[in-house]
Short mmCIF file of C-alpha atoms in Angstrom, two decimals:
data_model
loop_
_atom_site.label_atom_id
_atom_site.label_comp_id
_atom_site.label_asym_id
_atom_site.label_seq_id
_atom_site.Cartn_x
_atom_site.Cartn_y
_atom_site.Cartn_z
CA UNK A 1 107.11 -180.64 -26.76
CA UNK A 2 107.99 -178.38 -23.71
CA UNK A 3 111.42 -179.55 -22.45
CA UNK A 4 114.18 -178.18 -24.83
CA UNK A 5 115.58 -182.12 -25.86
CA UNK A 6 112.35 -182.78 -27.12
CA UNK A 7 111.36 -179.77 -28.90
CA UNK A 8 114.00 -180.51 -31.79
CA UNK A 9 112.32 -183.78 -32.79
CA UNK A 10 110.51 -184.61 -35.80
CA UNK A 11 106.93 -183.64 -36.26
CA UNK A 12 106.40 -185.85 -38.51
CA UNK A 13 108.77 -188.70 -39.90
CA UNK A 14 110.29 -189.48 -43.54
CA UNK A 15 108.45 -186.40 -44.69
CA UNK A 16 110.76 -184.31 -46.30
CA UNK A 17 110.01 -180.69 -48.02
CA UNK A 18 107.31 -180.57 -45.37
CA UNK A 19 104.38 -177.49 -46.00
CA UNK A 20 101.61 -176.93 -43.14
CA UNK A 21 99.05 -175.01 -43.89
CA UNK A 22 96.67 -173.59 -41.28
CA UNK A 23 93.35 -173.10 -42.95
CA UNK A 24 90.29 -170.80 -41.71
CA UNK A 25 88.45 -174.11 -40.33
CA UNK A 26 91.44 -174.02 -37.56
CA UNK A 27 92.94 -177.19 -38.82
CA UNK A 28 96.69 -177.80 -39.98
CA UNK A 29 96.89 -179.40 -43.62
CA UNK A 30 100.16 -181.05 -44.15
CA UNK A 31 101.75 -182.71 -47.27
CA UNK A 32 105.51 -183.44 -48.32
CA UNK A 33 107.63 -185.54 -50.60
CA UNK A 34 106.99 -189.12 -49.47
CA UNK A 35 109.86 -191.52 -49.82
CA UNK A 36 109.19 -193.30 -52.69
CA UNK A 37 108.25 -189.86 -54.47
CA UNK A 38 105.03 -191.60 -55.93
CA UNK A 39 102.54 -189.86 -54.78
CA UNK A 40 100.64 -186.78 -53.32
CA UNK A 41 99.85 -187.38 -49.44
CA UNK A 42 97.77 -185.23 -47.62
CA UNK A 43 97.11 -185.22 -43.79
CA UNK A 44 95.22 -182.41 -41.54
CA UNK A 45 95.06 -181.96 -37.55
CA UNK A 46 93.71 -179.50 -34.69
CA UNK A 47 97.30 -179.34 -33.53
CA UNK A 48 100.39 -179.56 -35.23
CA UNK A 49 101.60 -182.11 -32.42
CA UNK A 50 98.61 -184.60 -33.88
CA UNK A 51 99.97 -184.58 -36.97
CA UNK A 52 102.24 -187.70 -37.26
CA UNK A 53 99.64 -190.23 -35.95
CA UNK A 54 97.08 -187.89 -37.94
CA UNK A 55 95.13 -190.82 -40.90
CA UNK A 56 97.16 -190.16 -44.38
CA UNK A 57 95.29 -189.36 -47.96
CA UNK A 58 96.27 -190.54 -51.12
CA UNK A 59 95.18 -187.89 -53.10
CA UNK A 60 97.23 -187.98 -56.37
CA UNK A 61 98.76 -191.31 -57.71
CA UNK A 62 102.10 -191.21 -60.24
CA UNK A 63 101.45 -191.58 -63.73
CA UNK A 64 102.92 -194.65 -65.47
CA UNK A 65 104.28 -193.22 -68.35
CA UNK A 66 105.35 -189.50 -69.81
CA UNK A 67 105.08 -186.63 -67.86
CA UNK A 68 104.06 -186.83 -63.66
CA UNK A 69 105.37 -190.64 -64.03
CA UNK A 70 108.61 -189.99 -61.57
CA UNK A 71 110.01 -188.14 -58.97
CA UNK A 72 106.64 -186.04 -57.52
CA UNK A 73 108.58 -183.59 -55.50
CA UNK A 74 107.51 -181.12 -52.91
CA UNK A 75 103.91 -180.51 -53.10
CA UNK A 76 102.05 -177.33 -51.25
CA UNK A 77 98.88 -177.37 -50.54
CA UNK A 78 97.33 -173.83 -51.07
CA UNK A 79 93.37 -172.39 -50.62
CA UNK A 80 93.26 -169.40 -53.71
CA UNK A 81 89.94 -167.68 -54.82
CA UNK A 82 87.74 -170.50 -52.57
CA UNK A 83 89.31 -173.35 -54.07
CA UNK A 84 92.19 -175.76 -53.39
CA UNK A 85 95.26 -176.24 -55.36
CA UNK A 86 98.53 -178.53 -54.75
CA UNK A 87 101.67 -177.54 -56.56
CA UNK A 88 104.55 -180.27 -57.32
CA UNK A 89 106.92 -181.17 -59.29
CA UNK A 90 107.55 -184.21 -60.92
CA UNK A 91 109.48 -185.76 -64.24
CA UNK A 92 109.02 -188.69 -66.52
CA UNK A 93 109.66 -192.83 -66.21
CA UNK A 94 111.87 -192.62 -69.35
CA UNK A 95 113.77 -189.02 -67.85
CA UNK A 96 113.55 -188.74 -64.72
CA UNK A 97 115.76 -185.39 -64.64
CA UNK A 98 112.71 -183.86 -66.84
CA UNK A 99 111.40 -182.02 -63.40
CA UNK A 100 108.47 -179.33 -64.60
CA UNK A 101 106.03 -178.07 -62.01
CA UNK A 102 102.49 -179.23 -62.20
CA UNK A 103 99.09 -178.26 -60.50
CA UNK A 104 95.95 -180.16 -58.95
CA UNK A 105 92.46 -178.25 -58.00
CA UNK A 106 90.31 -180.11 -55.89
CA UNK A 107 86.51 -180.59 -57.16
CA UNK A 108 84.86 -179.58 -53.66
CA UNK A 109 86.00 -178.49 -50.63
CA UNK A 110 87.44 -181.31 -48.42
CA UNK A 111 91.05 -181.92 -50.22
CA UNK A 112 91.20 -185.22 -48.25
CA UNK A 113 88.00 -186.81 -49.61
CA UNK A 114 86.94 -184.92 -52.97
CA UNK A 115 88.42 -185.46 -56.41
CA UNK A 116 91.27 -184.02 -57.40
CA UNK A 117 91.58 -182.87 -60.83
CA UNK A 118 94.97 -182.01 -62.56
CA UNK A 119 95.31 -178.81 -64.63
CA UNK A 120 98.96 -180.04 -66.40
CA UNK A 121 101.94 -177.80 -66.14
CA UNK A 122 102.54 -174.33 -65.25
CA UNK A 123 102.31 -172.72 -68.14
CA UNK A 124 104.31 -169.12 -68.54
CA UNK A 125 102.89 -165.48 -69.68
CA UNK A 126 102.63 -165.56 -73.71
CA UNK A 127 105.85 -164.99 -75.26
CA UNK A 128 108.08 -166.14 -72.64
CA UNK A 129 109.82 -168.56 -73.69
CA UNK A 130 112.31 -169.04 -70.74
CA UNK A 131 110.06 -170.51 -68.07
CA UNK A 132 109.56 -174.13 -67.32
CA UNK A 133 111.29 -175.31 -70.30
CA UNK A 134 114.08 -177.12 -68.13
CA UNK A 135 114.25 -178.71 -64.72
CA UNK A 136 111.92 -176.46 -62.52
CA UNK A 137 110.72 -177.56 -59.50
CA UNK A 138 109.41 -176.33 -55.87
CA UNK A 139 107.15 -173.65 -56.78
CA UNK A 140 105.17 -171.84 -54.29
CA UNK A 141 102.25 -169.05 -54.28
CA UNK A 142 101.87 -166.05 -52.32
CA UNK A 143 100.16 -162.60 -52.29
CA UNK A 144 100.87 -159.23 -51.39
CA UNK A 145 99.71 -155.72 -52.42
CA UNK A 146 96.93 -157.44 -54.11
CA UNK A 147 99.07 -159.23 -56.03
CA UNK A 148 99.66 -162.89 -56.38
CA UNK A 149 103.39 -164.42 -57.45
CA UNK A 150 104.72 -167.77 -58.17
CA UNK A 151 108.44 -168.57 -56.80
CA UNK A 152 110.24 -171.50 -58.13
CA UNK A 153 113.58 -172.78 -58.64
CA UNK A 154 114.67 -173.76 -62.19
CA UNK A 155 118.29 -174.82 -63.76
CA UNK A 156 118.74 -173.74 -67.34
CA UNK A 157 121.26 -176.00 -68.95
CA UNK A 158 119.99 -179.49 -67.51
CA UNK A 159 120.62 -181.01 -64.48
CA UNK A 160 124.08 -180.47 -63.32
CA UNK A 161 123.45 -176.42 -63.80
CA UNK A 162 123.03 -173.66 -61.31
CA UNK A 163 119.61 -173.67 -60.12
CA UNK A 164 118.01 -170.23 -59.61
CA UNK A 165 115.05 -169.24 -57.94
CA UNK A 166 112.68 -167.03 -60.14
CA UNK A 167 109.58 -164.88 -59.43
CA UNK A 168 107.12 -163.36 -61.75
CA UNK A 169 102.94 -162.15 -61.02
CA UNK A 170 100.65 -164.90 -61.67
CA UNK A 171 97.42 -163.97 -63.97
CA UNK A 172 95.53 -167.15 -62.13
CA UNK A 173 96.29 -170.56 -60.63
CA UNK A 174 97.60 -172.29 -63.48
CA UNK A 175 99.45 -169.08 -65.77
CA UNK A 176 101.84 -166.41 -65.11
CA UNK A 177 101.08 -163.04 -65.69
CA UNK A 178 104.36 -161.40 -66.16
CA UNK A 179 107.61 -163.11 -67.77
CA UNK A 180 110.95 -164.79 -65.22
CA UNK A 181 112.58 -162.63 -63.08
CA UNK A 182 115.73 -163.74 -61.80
CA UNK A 183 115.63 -163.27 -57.92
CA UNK A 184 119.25 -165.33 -56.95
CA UNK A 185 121.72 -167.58 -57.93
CA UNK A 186 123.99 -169.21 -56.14
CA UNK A 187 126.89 -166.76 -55.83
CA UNK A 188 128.38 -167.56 -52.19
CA UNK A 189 130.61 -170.87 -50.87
CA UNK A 190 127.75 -171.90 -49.02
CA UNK A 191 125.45 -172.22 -51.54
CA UNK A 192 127.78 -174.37 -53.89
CA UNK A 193 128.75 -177.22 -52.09
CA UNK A 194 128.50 -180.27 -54.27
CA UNK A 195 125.75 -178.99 -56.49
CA UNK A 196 125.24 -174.77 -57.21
CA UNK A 197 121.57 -174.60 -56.10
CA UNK A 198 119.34 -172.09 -54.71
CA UNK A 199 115.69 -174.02 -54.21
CA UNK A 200 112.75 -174.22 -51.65
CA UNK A 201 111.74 -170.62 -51.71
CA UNK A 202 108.90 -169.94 -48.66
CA UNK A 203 107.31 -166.22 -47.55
CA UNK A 204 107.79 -164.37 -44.54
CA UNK A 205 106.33 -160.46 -43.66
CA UNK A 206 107.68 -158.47 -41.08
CA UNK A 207 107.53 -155.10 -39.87
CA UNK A 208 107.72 -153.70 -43.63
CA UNK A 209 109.43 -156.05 -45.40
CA UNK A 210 109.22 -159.24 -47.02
CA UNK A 211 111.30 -161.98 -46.62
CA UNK A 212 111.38 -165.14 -49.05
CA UNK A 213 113.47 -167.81 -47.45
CA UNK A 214 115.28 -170.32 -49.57
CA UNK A 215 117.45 -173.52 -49.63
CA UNK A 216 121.34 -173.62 -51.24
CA UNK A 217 123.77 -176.71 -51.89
CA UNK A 218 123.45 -180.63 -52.53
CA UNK A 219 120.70 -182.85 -50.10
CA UNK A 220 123.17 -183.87 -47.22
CA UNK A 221 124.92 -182.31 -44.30
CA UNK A 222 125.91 -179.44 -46.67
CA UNK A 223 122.14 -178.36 -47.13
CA UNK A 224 121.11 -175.11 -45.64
CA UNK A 225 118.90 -172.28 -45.61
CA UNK A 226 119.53 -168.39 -46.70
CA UNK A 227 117.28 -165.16 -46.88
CA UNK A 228 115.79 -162.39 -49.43
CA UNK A 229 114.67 -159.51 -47.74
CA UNK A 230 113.32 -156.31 -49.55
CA UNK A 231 110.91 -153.14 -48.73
CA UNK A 232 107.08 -154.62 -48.49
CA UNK A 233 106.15 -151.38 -50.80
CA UNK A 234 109.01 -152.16 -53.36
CA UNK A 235 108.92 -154.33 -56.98
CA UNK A 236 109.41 -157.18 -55.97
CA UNK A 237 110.23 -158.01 -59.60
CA UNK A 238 113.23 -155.63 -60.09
CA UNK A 239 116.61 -157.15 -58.57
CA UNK A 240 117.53 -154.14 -56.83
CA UNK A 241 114.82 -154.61 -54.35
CA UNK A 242 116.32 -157.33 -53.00
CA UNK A 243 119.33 -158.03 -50.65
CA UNK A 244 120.38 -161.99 -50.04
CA UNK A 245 122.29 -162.54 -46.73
CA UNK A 246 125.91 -163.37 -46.80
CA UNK A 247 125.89 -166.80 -44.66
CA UNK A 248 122.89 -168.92 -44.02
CA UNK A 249 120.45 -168.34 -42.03
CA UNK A 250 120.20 -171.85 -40.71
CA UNK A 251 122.41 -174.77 -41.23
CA UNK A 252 123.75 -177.94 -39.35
CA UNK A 253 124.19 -178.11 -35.70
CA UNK A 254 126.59 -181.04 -35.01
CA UNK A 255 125.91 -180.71 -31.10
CA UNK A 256 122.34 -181.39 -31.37
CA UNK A 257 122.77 -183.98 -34.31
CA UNK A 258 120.20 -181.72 -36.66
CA UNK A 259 121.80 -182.21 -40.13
CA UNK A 260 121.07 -180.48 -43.81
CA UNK A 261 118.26 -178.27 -42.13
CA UNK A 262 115.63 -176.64 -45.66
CA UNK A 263 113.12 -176.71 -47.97
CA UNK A 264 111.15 -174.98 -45.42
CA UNK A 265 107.50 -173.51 -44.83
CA UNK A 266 106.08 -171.06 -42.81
CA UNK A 267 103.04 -171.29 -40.53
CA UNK A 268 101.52 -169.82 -36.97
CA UNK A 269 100.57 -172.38 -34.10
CA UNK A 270 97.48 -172.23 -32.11
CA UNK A 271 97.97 -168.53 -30.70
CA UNK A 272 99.26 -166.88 -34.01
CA UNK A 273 103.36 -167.14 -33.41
CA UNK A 274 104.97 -167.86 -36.50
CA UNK A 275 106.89 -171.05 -36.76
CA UNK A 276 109.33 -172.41 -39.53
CA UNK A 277 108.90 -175.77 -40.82
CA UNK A 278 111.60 -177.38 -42.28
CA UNK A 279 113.15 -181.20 -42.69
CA UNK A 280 116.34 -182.38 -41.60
CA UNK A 281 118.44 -185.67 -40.79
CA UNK A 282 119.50 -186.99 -37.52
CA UNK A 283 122.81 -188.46 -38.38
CA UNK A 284 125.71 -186.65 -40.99
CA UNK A 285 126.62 -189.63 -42.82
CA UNK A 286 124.54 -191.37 -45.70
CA UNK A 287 124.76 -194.28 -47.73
CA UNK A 288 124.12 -193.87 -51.04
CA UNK A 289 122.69 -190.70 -53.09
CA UNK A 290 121.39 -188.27 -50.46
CA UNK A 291 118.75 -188.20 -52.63
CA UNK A 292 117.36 -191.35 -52.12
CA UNK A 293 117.85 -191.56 -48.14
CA UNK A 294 114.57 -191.61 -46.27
CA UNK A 295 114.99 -189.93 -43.21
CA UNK A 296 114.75 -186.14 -43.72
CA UNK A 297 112.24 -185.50 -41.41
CA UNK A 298 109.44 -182.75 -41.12
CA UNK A 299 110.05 -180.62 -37.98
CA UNK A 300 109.73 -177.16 -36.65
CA UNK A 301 111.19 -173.74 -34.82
CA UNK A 302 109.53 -170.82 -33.64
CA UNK A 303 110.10 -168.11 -35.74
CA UNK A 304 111.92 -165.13 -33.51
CA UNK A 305 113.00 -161.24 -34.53
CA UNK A 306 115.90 -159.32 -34.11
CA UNK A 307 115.59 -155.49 -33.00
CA UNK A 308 115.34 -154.84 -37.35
CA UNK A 309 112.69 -156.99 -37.75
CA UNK A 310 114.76 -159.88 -39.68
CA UNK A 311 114.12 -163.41 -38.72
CA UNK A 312 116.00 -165.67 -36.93
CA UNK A 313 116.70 -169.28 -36.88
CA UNK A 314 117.43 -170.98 -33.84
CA UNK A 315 117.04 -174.55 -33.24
CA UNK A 316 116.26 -175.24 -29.29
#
């Protein structure tokens, strides 16, 4: 992937909400939402480039009833206290709207091949009764300061609502340690196109700040990506130690025919440069429910800086 055509393309096909990994064995672990959003797929490489022709894993089959029996959504793959754990969403058969974030741990230590074991929903700190009680989806872990915080998107008032992103401390794996703080909503043009959504939060640090990265508007053309940024030594859990950026960060590029570019990751290649991976579609025009189309597919940038240290998105 050397000549600038070339570098745009897919890393890996019909993989959308793509999340890569790159574990302390040297490998890349990759998973996303599969098109028929029934299972958990899990796929590892020595490059990033060996990914698509890289054997698939079943790990995690659908339910056929109640809750995990529909729409498994945007798993993560994530190595916490020397274990593995896979975050998703999913909903239920008979309400397939009812989205609530669910976790895995794996029995031994290759995800590919040992049992996976599920844990059931995320549950929230005692006596919060706000979190996960509506559609929530698209949660993700991270640390910093030596402490550990779960991001996730979650509308409150059903499915047509605004979906926020919220962050609180996690206590372990499975529980949250403090109650939901609201990081955004969806308060600019761009980030209510069709549907009011913030969604698809990922981590970035830089030169003293962090950076959480998320996605805004309906699935098609109109998806893009925006940016949190606060002070690495602030709390992250009061509002004013954030600032959201006015326009997106990345978004369509009609000339090179990259459309509804989000739901990104983060992760270094082979020498330690940071790289954004994020799905998009090759064409502007759908049939049907966005939704339901197969071809977001899994690619990814290289991660630049401007003179402040922000980030900057740049397709090739």
């Amino acid at each position: 992937m050397t000549a600038n055509s070339d570098r745009n393309k897919p890393i890996v096909l019909q993989r959308a909400d793509p999340f890569i990994y790159k574990h302390s064995d040297g490998y890349y672990y990759f998973t996303g939402s599969v098109p028929t959003y029934d299972r958990i797929e899990l796929r590892k490489a020595k490059t990033i480039e060996e990914l698509q022709e890289a054997k698939t894993f079943d790990v995690w089959h659908k339910h056929d009833s109640g809750p995990m029996s529909q729409h498994i959504w945007a798993p993560e793959i994530h190595y916490l206290d020397g274990k593995w754990y896979i975050y998703f969403a999913a909903s239920e058969v008979d309400n397939i709207w009812k989205l609530r974030p669910y976790v895995l741990v794996c029995s031994g230590n290759d995800p590919l091949n040992d049992q996976w074991k599920e844990l059931g929903k995320m549950q929230a700190v005692d006596g919060d009764n706000k979190s996960f009680i509506d559609f929530s989806l698209d949660g993700t872990v991270f640390d910093h300061k030596g402490k550990r915080y779960f991001c996730w998107a979650e509308k409150t008032g059903g499915q047509f609502a605004a979906s926020n992103l919220y962050l609180a401390e996690m206590q372990s794996p499975i529980k949250l340690k403090t109650p939901q703080f609201m990081l955004t909503t969806p308060d600019y043009d761009w980030e209510r196109v069709d549907f009011w959504v913030n969604e698809g939060p990922a981590v970035i640090k830089n030169q003293g700040k962090i950076y959480i990265t998320f996605s805004a508007s309906a699935t098609g053309a109109c998806y893009c990506m925006g940016l949190m940024e606060a002070n690495e030594d602030a709390d992250l859990l009061d509002r004013n130690s954030w600032k959201k950026s006015r326009y997106p960060v990345l978004k369509s590029d009609y000339e090179k025919n990259i459309y509804g570019p989000g739901h990104n990751s983060f992760t270094v290649n082979q020498d330690g440069t940071p790289l954004c991976v994020y799905h998009a579609r090759d064409y502007e025009k759908i049939v049907g429910d966005p939704l339901y189309d197969p071809n977001r597919h899994a690619r990814i940038m290289e991660v630049k800086f401007d003179d402040t240290g922000k980030p900057l998105f740049e397709f090739y």
